Amino acid sequence: MIAITRPLQRLARRLYLISLVPLFALVLLLVLWTAVFYHVSEDRASAVRDAVAASQSLTRTLADHTSFTLRQADHATQLFKLKYEESNGGLRLNEFMRRRGLLDSVLPLKLALPIALIDAQGRVIDSANAYFSENLAKQAFFRALAVNSSDTALVDTPMLDAGSKHWTIRLVRRLNDAQGRFAGAIIIHVDPTYFVDDYDRLNLDEQGALMLVARDSGLTVGRIGEQWFRSEHIVLRKPDTLQQASEELLLDPPVDTTARIYSYRELPRFPLLAVVGVSRAGALARFEHRRLTYIYALLAASVLIVGFTALLMRQGARLRHSIRQATEAQALLRAAHQASLDSVLLLKAWRAAPGKPVADFIFADVNERAADMLGKPRCELLGQRVLQQVPLLRDERFFKCFVQVMETGQPMEDEFELTLASGGTRWLRHQVVPITDGVAVTSRDISARKHDELALQDNRSFLQSLIDHLPVLVYVKSARPENFGQMEVWNKAAEDITGHLATDVIGKTDCQAFPPDFGLHDAEDDRAILAERGVIDHTEKPLRLADGSLHYLRCVSVPVFDEQQQIEHILCIAEDISQRRQQELQLRQKQAELTAVNDASPLGLVRMDRQRRCTYVNRTFESITGLPRAAALGAGWSSAVHPDDYPLLHVALEQLTRTQAPFQATLRCLQRHGKLVWVSVKIAPILIDDQIEGYVGSLDDITTLRESEVALLESEARLRTIADTLPAMIAYIDADQVYRFLNIAYEREFGLTGRQALGRSVRETVGEARYRTIAPYIARVLAGETLSFEEEDQKEGIESCMEVIYIPQIGEDKLQVVGFHVMRQDITVQKREKQRLLKLAQVDALTGLSNRAGFQQKLSDAMHASGQQQHLMAVMYMDIDHFKHVNDTHGHGTGDALLRAFAQRLTQTMRVTDIVARLGGDEFTIVMEQIARPYDAVVLAEKIVAAMQQPFELDGITVRISASIGLAFYRDEDISPAVLLQRADVLLYQAKQDGRNTYRAGVLTT
């Protein structure tokens, strides 16, 4: 069987060597193809992400354009409401919508938006631009307006025609009468097709899609190329396959067969989604070109790898032939030394680098005897470094010997003991002979002879070593008549205890070695041993040393008999018990001190045995329980416990016996004269070798503390009643940011979310996101600062504003903050009313633009954003040339009409994102954010100057005017809004000085 297995093993090894290179090439090709395909997939994902980003940019443009127009429509309803209520309900649409009127100042009349005025019963009392007449009294939005006095406009998307799926965007605002009661509503319908009609400005390809979707109903209007479509079932969803990127969106169902990448953006304040889709084929065209390039390069690399593999296989065949020849030569040498009775090692020198000294040897060959000696299989040693496999050979007598023989060429012989890996030892005689760049080591086992030589030496020294290392005094003296009393053994402990060295004692009699009064010199004991032939034991024998100190020994003298049963030696063993004797005296003193300490302890102490019978009580126990010590001993100690509490104590003691765990409880003691005492009882077992040998207990009188706790609980109840009646939410949080007190209002706040706050940290209770917001305030109040701030909150989808006050609690040391109090109060109604009044205060009633207060706030916000984002911005300051002449010639009514028309034309000339305001009189300002270069603002200034040169038609009166402009720039400069506006004002003055009807631009300060 073995003869068949070995050829099969050689064949398998040969096949392994032959197939190694092809397998490596195959793995390399697999890794290369996998890496390329992975890179292609990542490249495709990157291309899809770029397309999604482009689609998102187009979506943002569509959303901004739509939001601006809808905000203007909302502003129109607000203007109508203001004028309607100022006129006590007398304003009608013909006056509101007249040319260059209020509506024309915020919305171009060319839009022809359907608009209607509704009375309190839902009837249409005035309409324009083909508004369809209907009774709205039963519709939900109308009923909501009637019961809600809010000034906010309602926006929805009703369907007008189910057949054509035509729908509209409806803006409705409540109207009030002079007493603030509901008087009806103003309604404006905006056709969503107006927003998707301006298709070219989004710069889409021919297959791009543009849509507006109503969020609440799914109604959709869109355009693909020149084709319009409407739907009511379009749904946006995330992709569910690996073919799409996680950032893109899909339409369900698709509008046509063209594959696109969609993005959407929600319009703030309006229930609409702006959706833009770009063609997937156009977006991924560059990626497809790169993918083909990668595949062609991969094919070329694969051909090179296959050719190189074929070349390596040919060279490998030649190398295997050379190795077979070398193996045959080594087999002849191995056969010679395997037959040897000695262990043979052939070691080759190993150097860290050519020319360096020999740092190690390598096992070139090892016979089986040598492998057995080293404790490792021969196959594990061949080719390995000697010092790594056999660390023992690092010894100087081995490694340096091998190097010396190799360098000098002189053989060397030696005998040594070798410790094997198995833990045993062998004595070897080895011979080291130099060979080419190495040494040959021949070893022979001489363990049997060496062990015999060492055994005798070990037996002789064992007894002396044992005696010398004993911790007790041991000495032996002769009992033979010719040298009676002569010392023969004097161990190290005897030297340390007596101070007499062995060299001064051994060979002398005890009379010669010691003074007459020395305790170990006792002739009477020697005679007693010879007479009685028995052991003599002295439990406490005094020993006066040479320095005058007195020690006490426990001595035992033992006769040692020879073969004839005659006493040959006297063996004496003595133990120094001076320290133990002193410790016993100290222990008795400590016990007396402990008794005094126990009696002075403020705790009552009791000790019981295993049967729980009392064996000791201190005086404090007697004072607390009223039991004298005599009555408490035995089972009487438990009679001091109140009868109602005794069962609890009995059960606790039984459980302590089973679990061996200490217990603590609060019990009542009833003294003999009827006084009730509250005590804190602690009992623990006395454990010796995990066995209970008794119990120790302590009693602490807590009657006063108990009465104080009751008073404290009553005080806390009164404080909680006060806190619960307050309308604010009140809490106390300690220095570790853990809730320690909550009033009912605060508990109700957390109860709505199902969270438990008391005893938990602020981070766990409010969540990680909200904790990051309030963490800076907590750090400041814990530093000792009293804080007051506002906090936005949201409950059941309704946003609210809370006023929060943090008050630090200073500790008794008057130095450290131990916690803080929290007071939260809902100020949502006050906040909203303040914002509404502020918004009304920032609108110019004549033109509908921002007034001076609104402009100053927006300019400050724009400068802050410019500094944060490092964007260039500009401010225009302009007025109407010769405006006073128009007022003087045509009257103030015409002047007001001119201001409104000027504001409308100015708004239509500017960008959607620009901020236009009227500061007062004929002065106007414009804020242009995020301009790419100063030239863009200059071009816009020229456009405004040219636009204002066209005549104005004002109710049959033609007025010609011009405008002068001062243009100032700003980018991350440390100046105030007032300084920037003053710069623009100076430039405006220069334009007027240069003849009006022009502009002057400042230089950008870097």
PDB file of N, CA and C in Angstrom, residues 54-106:
ATOM      1  N   ALA A  54     -27.242  67.793 -11.929  1.00  0.00           N
ATOM      2  CA  ALA A  54     -27.689  68.728 -12.949  1.00  0.00           C
ATOM      3  C   ALA A  54     -29.209  68.866 -12.927  1.00  0.00           C
ATOM      4  N   SER A  55     -29.883  67.715 -12.770  1.00  0.00           N
ATOM      5  CA  SER A  55     -31.346  67.761 -12.700  1.00  0.00           C
ATOM      6  C   SER A  55     -31.815  68.525 -11.477  1.00  0.00           C
ATOM      7  N   GLN A  56     -31.124  68.360 -10.343  1.00  0.00           N
ATOM      8  CA  GLN A  56     -31.501  69.094  -9.136  1.00  0.00           C
ATOM      9  C   GLN A  56     -31.309  70.591  -9.303  1.00  0.00           C
ATOM     10  N   SER A  57     -30.257  71.010 -10.037  1.00  0.00           N
ATOM     11  CA  SER A  57     -30.039  72.431 -10.279  1.00  0.00           C
ATOM     12  C   SER A  57     -31.170  73.020 -11.116  1.00  0.00           C
ATOM     13  N   LEU A  58     -31.600  72.267 -12.162  1.00  0.00           N
ATOM     14  CA  LEU A  58     -32.706  72.752 -12.989  1.00  0.00           C
ATOM     15  C   LEU A  58     -33.997  72.805 -12.172  1.00  0.00           C
ATOM     16  N   THR A  59     -34.183  71.807 -11.300  1.00  0.00           N
ATOM     17  CA  THR A  59     -35.385  71.795 -10.457  1.00  0.00           C
ATOM     18  C   THR A  59     -35.419  73.004  -9.531  1.00  0.00           C
ATOM     19  N   ARG A  60     -34.254  73.373  -8.981  1.00  0.00           N
ATOM     20  CA  ARG A  60     -34.194  74.523  -8.088  1.00  0.00           C
ATOM     21  C   ARG A  60     -34.576  75.816  -8.819  1.00  0.00           C
ATOM     22  N   THR A  61     -34.137  75.957 -10.106  1.00  0.00           N
ATOM     23  CA  THR A  61     -34.482  77.151 -10.881  1.00  0.00           C
ATOM     24  C   THR A  61     -35.990  77.234 -11.098  1.00  0.00           C
ATOM     25  N   LEU A  62     -36.604  76.092 -11.492  1.00  0.00           N
ATOM     26  CA  LEU A  62     -38.054  76.069 -11.711  1.00  0.00           C
ATOM     27  C   LEU A  62     -38.792  76.382 -10.401  1.00  0.00           C
ATOM     28  N   ALA A  63     -38.330  75.824  -9.287  1.00  0.00           N
ATOM     29  CA  ALA A  63     -39.000  76.052  -8.003  1.00  0.00           C
ATOM     30  C   ALA A  63     -38.892  77.517  -7.585  1.00  0.00           C
ATOM     31  N   ASP A  64     -37.700  78.137  -7.782  1.00  0.00           N
ATOM     32  CA  ASP A  64     -37.541  79.548  -7.407  1.00  0.00           C
ATOM     33  C   ASP A  64     -38.457  80.446  -8.230  1.00  0.00           C
ATOM     34  N   HIS A  65     -38.540  80.177  -9.554  1.00  0.00           N
ATOM     35  CA  HIS A  65     -39.385  80.995 -10.418  1.00  0.00           C
ATOM     36  C   HIS A  65     -40.858  80.869 -10.011  1.00  0.00           C
ATOM     37  N   THR A  66     -41.300  79.651  -9.752  1.00  0.00           N
ATOM     38  CA  THR A  66     -42.696  79.430  -9.365  1.00  0.00           C
ATOM     39  C   THR A  66     -42.993  80.058  -8.001  1.00  0.00           C
ATOM     40  N   SER A  67     -42.074  79.893  -7.052  1.00  0.00           N
ATOM     41  CA  SER A  67     -42.285  80.441  -5.712  1.00  0.00           C
ATOM     42  C   SER A  67     -42.407  81.963  -5.749  1.00  0.00           C
ATOM     43  N   PHE A  68     -41.570  82.613  -6.587  1.00  0.00           N
ATOM     44  CA  PHE A  68     -41.610  84.078  -6.644  1.00  0.00           C
ATOM     45  C   PHE A  68     -42.977  84.563  -7.144  1.00  0.00           C
ATOM     46  N   THR A  69     -43.467  83.949  -8.232  1.00  0.00           N
ATOM     47  CA  THR A  69     -44.753  84.389  -8.782  1.00  0.00           C
ATOM     48  C   THR A  69     -45.876  84.145  -7.790  1.00  0.00           C
ATOM     49  N   LEU A  70     -45.856  82.963  -7.120  1.00  0.00           N
ATOM     50  CA  LEU A  70     -46.915  82.667  -6.150  1.00  0.00           C
ATOM     51  C   LEU A  70     -46.828  83.594  -4.937  1.00  0.00           C
ATOM     52  N   ARG A  71     -45.598  83.964  -4.529  1.00  0.00           N
ATOM     53  CA  ARG A  71     -45.477  84.920  -3.417  1.00  0.00           C
ATOM     54  C   ARG A  71     -46.040  86.279  -3.807  1.00  0.00           C
ATOM     55  N   GLN A  72     -45.820  86.682  -5.085  1.00  0.00           N
ATOM     56  CA  GLN A  72     -46.379  87.943  -5.553  1.00  0.00           C
ATOM     57  C   GLN A  72     -47.906  87.874  -5.555  1.00  0.00           C
ATOM     58  N   ALA A  73     -48.475  86.695  -5.977  1.00  0.00           N
ATOM     59  CA  ALA A  73     -49.925  86.546  -5.940  1.00  0.00           C
ATOM     60  C   ALA A  73     -50.436  86.621  -4.500  1.00  0.00           C
ATOM     61  N   ASP A  74     -49.681  85.995  -3.566  1.00  0.00           N
ATOM     62  CA  ASP A  74     -50.046  86.074  -2.158  1.00  0.00           C
ATOM     63  C   ASP A  74     -49.973  87.516  -1.661  1.00  0.00           C
ATOM     64  N   HIS A  75     -48.946  88.244  -2.119  1.00  0.00           N
ATOM     65  CA  HIS A  75     -48.801  89.650  -1.750  1.00  0.00           C
ATOM     66  C   HIS A  75     -49.983  90.467  -2.281  1.00  0.00           C
ATOM     67  N   ALA A  76     -50.470  90.095  -3.487  1.00  0.00           N
ATOM     68  CA  ALA A  76     -51.612  90.805  -4.059  1.00  0.00           C
ATOM     69  C   ALA A  76     -52.850  90.643  -3.179  1.00  0.00           C
ATOM     70  N   THR A  77     -53.077  89.397  -2.681  1.00  0.00           N
ATOM     71  CA  THR A  77     -54.221  89.197  -1.784  1.00  0.00           C
ATOM     72  C   THR A  77     -54.060  89.985  -0.494  1.00  0.00           C
ATOM     73  N   GLN A  78     -52.800  90.114  -0.002  1.00  0.00           N
ATOM     74  CA  GLN A  78     -52.557  90.870   1.231  1.00  0.00           C
ATOM     75  C   GLN A  78     -52.823  92.360   1.009  1.00  0.00           C
ATOM     76  N   LEU A  79     -52.404  92.896  -0.191  1.00  0.00           N
ATOM     77  CA  LEU A  79     -52.667  94.302  -0.503  1.00  0.00           C
ATOM     78  C   LEU A  79     -54.175  94.570  -0.598  1.00  0.00           C
ATOM     79  N   PHE A  80     -54.878  93.598  -1.265  1.00  0.00           N
ATOM     80  CA  PHE A  80     -56.324  93.775  -1.393  1.00  0.00           C
ATOM     81  C   PHE A  80     -56.980  93.791  -0.008  1.00  0.00           C
ATOM     82  N   LYS A  81     -56.504  92.869   0.877  1.00  0.00           N
ATOM     83  CA  LYS A  81     -57.088  92.817   2.230  1.00  0.00           C
ATOM     84  C   LYS A  81     -56.877  94.135   2.963  1.00  0.00           C
ATOM     85  N   LEU A  82     -55.639  94.719   2.859  1.00  0.00           N
ATOM     86  CA  LEU A  82     -55.357  95.972   3.548  1.00  0.00           C
ATOM     87  C   LEU A  82     -56.266  97.098   3.047  1.00  0.00           C
ATOM     88  N   LYS A  83     -56.347  97.245   1.706  1.00  0.00           N
ATOM     89  CA  LYS A  83     -57.171  98.319   1.133  1.00  0.00           C
ATOM     90  C   LYS A  83     -58.662  98.069   1.355  1.00  0.00           C
ATOM     91  N   TYR A  84     -59.045  96.779   1.310  1.00  0.00           N
ATOM     92  CA  TYR A  84     -60.458  96.438   1.521  1.00  0.00           C
ATOM     93  C   TYR A  84     -60.888  96.831   2.940  1.00  0.00           C
ATOM     94  N   GLU A  85     -60.075  96.503   3.924  1.00  0.00           N
ATOM     95  CA  GLU A  85     -60.434  96.800   5.304  1.00  0.00           C
ATOM     96  C   GLU A  85     -60.305  98.292   5.607  1.00  0.00           C
ATOM     97  N   GLU A  86     -59.348  99.001   4.915  1.00  0.00           N
ATOM     98  CA  GLU A  86     -59.237 100.441   5.098  1.00  0.00           C
ATOM     99  C   GLU A  86     -60.483 101.158   4.546  1.00  0.00           C
ATOM    100  N   SER A  87     -61.044 100.606   3.447  1.00  0.00           N
ATOM    101  CA  SER A  87     -62.226 101.225   2.831  1.00  0.00           C
ATOM    102  C   SER A  87     -63.525 100.687   3.415  1.00  0.00           C
ATOM    103  N   ASN A  88     -63.456  99.933   4.532  1.00  0.00           N
ATOM    104  CA  ASN A  88     -64.653  99.356   5.170  1.00  0.00           C
ATOM    105  C   ASN A  88     -65.456  98.500   4.190  1.00  0.00           C
ATOM    106  N   GLY A  89     -64.760  97.727   3.361  1.00  0.00           N
ATOM    107  CA  GLY A  89     -65.413  96.796   2.443  1.00  0.00           C
ATOM    108  C   GLY A  89     -65.863  97.454   1.144  1.00  0.00           C
ATOM    109  N   GLY A  90     -65.412  98.669   0.863  1.00  0.00           N
ATOM    110  CA  GLY A  90     -65.867  99.339  -0.359  1.00  0.00           C
ATOM    111  C   GLY A  90     -65.008  99.063  -1.570  1.00  0.00           C
ATOM    112  N   LEU A  91     -63.820  98.478  -1.437  1.00  0.00           N
ATOM    113  CA  LEU A  91     -62.933  98.228  -2.568  1.00  0.00           C
ATOM    114  C   LEU A  91     -63.498  97.119  -3.443  1.00  0.00           C
ATOM    115  N   ARG A  92     -63.438  97.336  -4.783  1.00  0.00           N
ATOM    116  CA  ARG A  92     -63.864  96.331  -5.756  1.00  0.00           C
ATOM    117  C   ARG A  92     -62.728  96.047  -6.714  1.00  0.00           C
ATOM    118  N   LEU A  93     -62.929  94.975  -7.518  1.00  0.00           N
ATOM    119  CA  LEU A  93     -61.840  94.483  -8.352  1.00  0.00           C
ATOM    120  C   LEU A  93     -61.483  95.453  -9.463  1.00  0.00           C
ATOM    121  N   ASN A  94     -62.461  96.206 -10.014  1.00  0.00           N
ATOM    122  CA  ASN A  94     -62.136  97.112 -11.123  1.00  0.00           C
ATOM    123  C   ASN A  94     -61.146  98.179 -10.675  1.00  0.00           C
ATOM    124  N   GLU A  95     -61.292  98.651  -9.430  1.00  0.00           N
ATOM    125  CA  GLU A  95     -60.344  99.637  -8.923  1.00  0.00           C
ATOM    126  C   GLU A  95     -59.013  98.969  -8.570  1.00  0.00           C
ATOM    127  N   PHE A  96     -59.086  97.777  -7.994  1.00  0.00           N
ATOM    128  CA  PHE A  96     -57.865  97.068  -7.611  1.00  0.00           C
ATOM    129  C   PHE A  96     -57.046  96.634  -8.824  1.00  0.00           C
ATOM    130  N   MET A  97     -57.751  96.328  -9.954  1.00  0.00           N
ATOM    131  CA  MET A  97     -57.055  95.772 -11.115  1.00  0.00           C
ATOM    132  C   MET A  97     -56.882  96.778 -12.236  1.00  0.00           C
ATOM    133  N   ARG A  98     -57.135  98.032 -11.943  1.00  0.00           N
ATOM    134  CA  ARG A  98     -56.983  99.007 -13.029  1.00  0.00           C
ATOM    135  C   ARG A  98     -55.518  99.139 -13.404  1.00  0.00           C
ATOM    136  N   ARG A  99     -55.305  99.638 -14.581  1.00  0.00           N
ATOM    137  CA  ARG A  99     -53.958  99.771 -15.115  1.00  0.00           C
ATOM    138  C   ARG A  99     -53.114 100.642 -14.184  1.00  0.00           C
ATOM    139  N   ARG A 100     -51.930 100.182 -13.885  1.00  0.00           N
ATOM    140  CA  ARG A 100     -50.981 100.808 -12.967  1.00  0.00           C
ATOM    141  C   ARG A 100     -51.561 100.962 -11.557  1.00  0.00           C
ATOM    142  N   GLY A 101     -52.468 100.054 -11.218  1.00  0.00           N
ATOM    143  CA  GLY A 101     -53.052 100.057  -9.895  1.00  0.00           C
ATOM    144  C   GLY A 101     -52.280  99.166  -8.927  1.00  0.00           C
ATOM    145  N   LEU A 102     -52.934  98.805  -7.800  1.00  0.00           N
ATOM    146  CA  LEU A 102     -52.260  98.002  -6.788  1.00  0.00           C
ATOM    147  C   LEU A 102     -51.865  96.631  -7.304  1.00  0.00           C
ATOM    148  N   LEU A 103     -52.761  95.937  -8.021  1.00  0.00           N
ATOM    149  CA  LEU A 103     -52.427  94.605  -8.524  1.00  0.00           C
ATOM    150  C   LEU A 103     -51.303  94.674  -9.528  1.00  0.00           C
ATOM    151  N   ASP A 104     -51.315  95.708 -10.379  1.00  0.00           N
ATOM    152  CA  ASP A 104     -50.278  95.826 -11.402  1.00  0.00           C
ATOM    153  C   ASP A 104     -48.917  96.093 -10.775  1.00  0.00           C
ATOM    154  N   SER A 105     -48.880  96.589  -9.527  1.00  0.00           N
ATOM    155  CA  SER A 105     -47.583  96.862  -8.895  1.00  0.00           C
ATOM    156  C   SER A 105     -46.884  95.600  -8.423  1.00  0.00           C
ATOM    157  N   VAL A 106     -47.609  94.508  -8.262  1.00  0.00           N
ATOM    158  CA  VAL A 106     -46.981  93.261  -7.798  1.00  0.00           C
ATOM    159  C   VAL A 106     -47.095  92.131  -8.801  1.00  0.00           C
TER     160      VAL A 106
END
